Structures are given as structure tokens and as C-alpha cells.
PDB file of C-alpha atoms in Angstrom:
ATOM      1  CA  MET A  10      12.140  -8.093  -0.452  1.00  0.00           C
ATOM      2  CA  VAL A  11       9.622  -5.605   0.894  1.00  0.00           C
ATOM      3  CA  ILE A  12       9.059  -5.077   4.597  1.00  0.00           C
ATOM      4  CA  CYS A  13       5.678  -4.206   6.061  1.00  0.00           C
ATOM      5  CA  PRO A  14       6.079  -0.782   7.703  1.00  0.00           C
ATOM      6  CA  VAL A  15       3.478  -1.726  10.314  1.00  0.00           C
ATOM      7  CA  CYS A  16       4.583  -5.133  11.608  1.00  0.00           C
ATOM      8  CA  GLY A  17       8.016  -5.654  10.052  1.00  0.00           C
ATOM      9  CA  LYS A  18       7.259  -8.896   8.197  1.00  0.00           C
ATOM     10  CA  GLU A  19       9.140  -9.460   4.937  1.00  0.00           C
ATOM     11  CA  TYR A  20       7.352 -10.077   1.649  1.00  0.00           C
ATOM     12  CA  ALA A  21       8.677 -11.112  -1.746  1.00  0.00           C
ATOM     13  CA  ASN A  22       7.131  -8.160  -3.566  1.00  0.00           C
ATOM     14  CA  SER A  23       4.837  -5.167  -3.185  1.00  0.00           C
ATOM     15  CA  SER A  24       1.857  -7.144  -4.464  1.00  0.00           C
ATOM     16  CA  SER A  25       2.179  -9.589  -1.557  1.00  0.00           C
ATOM     17  CA  LEU A  26       2.571  -6.686   0.859  1.00  0.00           C
ATOM     18  CA  LEU A  27      -0.550  -5.013  -0.548  1.00  0.00           C
ATOM     19  CA  LYS A  28      -2.566  -8.196   0.023  1.00  0.00           C
ATOM     20  CA  HIS A  29      -1.146  -8.525   3.546  1.00  0.00           C
ATOM     21  CA  VAL A  30      -2.005  -4.941   4.515  1.00  0.00           C
ATOM     22  CA  LYS A  31      -5.497  -5.186   3.027  1.00  0.00           C
ATOM     23  CA  LEU A  32      -6.244  -8.449   4.858  1.00  0.00           C
ATOM     24  CA  LYS A  33      -4.736  -7.399   8.197  1.00  0.00           C
ATOM     25  CA  SER A  34      -6.572  -4.067   8.068  1.00  0.00           C
ATOM     26  CA  ARG A  35      -9.779  -5.959   8.800  1.00  0.00           C
ATOM     27  CA  TYR A  36      -8.454  -7.130  12.176  1.00  0.00           C
ATOM     28  CA  ASP A  37      -5.626  -4.816  13.241  1.00  0.00           C
ATOM     29  CA  THR A  38      -6.012  -1.080  13.845  1.00  0.00           C
ATOM     30  CA  MET A  39      -2.391  -0.261  12.922  1.00  0.00           C
ATOM     31  CA  HIS A  40      -2.752  -1.979   9.536  1.00  0.00           C
ATOM     32  CA  MET A  41      -6.160  -0.336   9.133  1.00  0.00           C
ATOM     33  CA  ALA A  42      -4.617   3.097   9.627  1.00  0.00           C
ATOM     34  CA  PHE A  43      -1.950   2.339   6.998  1.00  0.00           C
ATOM     35  CA  TRP A  44      -4.585   0.972   4.599  1.00  0.00           C
ATOM     36  CA  LEU A  45      -6.753   4.078   5.065  1.00  0.00           C
ATOM     37  CA  GLU A  46      -3.715   6.273   4.424  1.00  0.00           C
ATOM     38  CA  PHE A  47      -3.187   4.414   1.125  1.00  0.00           C
ATOM     39  CA  GLN A  48      -6.881   4.772   0.248  1.00  0.00           C
ATOM     40  CA  LYS A  49      -6.660   8.507   0.926  1.00  0.00           C
ATOM     41  CA  TYR A  50      -3.531   8.684  -1.260  1.00  0.00           C
ATOM     42  CA  ILE A  51      -5.261   7.077  -4.252  1.00  0.00           C
ATOM     43  CA  SER A  52      -8.493   9.033  -3.770  1.00  0.00           C
ATOM     44  CA  VAL A  53      -6.861  12.051  -5.427  1.00  0.00           C
ATOM     45  CA  PRO A  54      -6.097  10.738  -8.926  1.00  0.00           C
ATOM     46  CA  ARG A  55      -3.159  12.051 -10.897  1.00  0.00           C
ATOM     47  CA  GLU A  56      -2.852  12.188 -14.655  1.00  0.00           C
ATOM     48  CA  GLU A  57       0.171   9.865 -14.730  1.00  0.00           C
ATOM     49  CA  TRP A  58      -1.811   7.154 -12.920  1.00  0.00           C
ATOM     50  CA  THR A  59      -4.206   6.399 -15.782  1.00  0.00           C
ATOM     51  CA  MET A  60      -2.407   3.203 -16.840  1.00  0.00           C
ATOM     52  CA  LEU A  61      -1.277   1.990 -13.397  1.00  0.00           C
ATOM     53  CA  THR A  62      -2.660  -0.998 -11.520  1.00  0.00           C
ATOM     54  CA  LYS A  63      -3.497  -0.886  -7.817  1.00  0.00           C
ATOM     55  CA  THR A  64      -0.192  -2.639  -7.091  1.00  0.00           C
ATOM     56  CA  ASP A  65       1.667   0.024  -9.086  1.00  0.00           C
ATOM     57  CA  LEU A  66      -0.141   2.726  -7.123  1.00  0.00           C
ATOM     58  CA  PHE A  67       0.772   1.000  -3.856  1.00  0.00           C
ATOM     59  CA  ARG A  68       4.415   0.878  -4.982  1.00  0.00           C
ATOM     60  CA  GLU A  69       4.291   4.631  -5.734  1.00  0.00           C
ATOM     61  CA  PHE A  70       2.707   5.232  -2.327  1.00  0.00           C
ATOM     62  CA  LEU A  71       5.547   3.317  -0.632  1.00  0.00           C
ATOM     63  CA  ARG A  72       8.194   5.203  -2.652  1.00  0.00           C
ATOM     64  CA  GLU A  73       6.747   8.588  -1.734  1.00  0.00           C
ATOM     65  CA  ARG A  74       6.753   7.583   1.935  1.00  0.00           C
ATOM     66  CA  GLY A  75      10.389   6.447   1.666  1.00  0.00           C
ATOM     67  CA  LEU A  76       9.489   2.843   2.447  1.00  0.00           C
ATOM     68  CA  LEU A  77      10.865   1.323  -0.754  1.00  0.00           C
TER      69      LEU A  77
END
């Protein structure tokens, strides 16, 4: 289980959480701020990210923030 750090809802996996945050960011400013923070995080590519999917990058983002 993964919990949304913005609203506290539980999701089965990080892929579901990624979809939730992306969708809610269109309507909710708190989710938008979290989504923009993730976008800023992935805007500076790292060498070890070459084979990672967006979900993998989101998982790394959550780990670095201590949310996983």
C-alpha cells in the first residue's frame, strides 16, 4: 500500500498513486504543487535513470522524500 502524501488516500501501488496525483493536480492546488515538485525532480536527468519508466522515477522520487 502507498499513501498519497497530499490527501492521505491509500493506493495499491506507486503507479496508481502517480495516476491519482497527475489527475488531481488539474483540480487541486496541493496536488498540483506535489506534481510540479515531481516534474522538477525529473527535469534534471541522472545517468542511472536511462532505463527507468516514469513510474520507476516516481518511486525513486518518493523514496528520496522518505514517503516510501
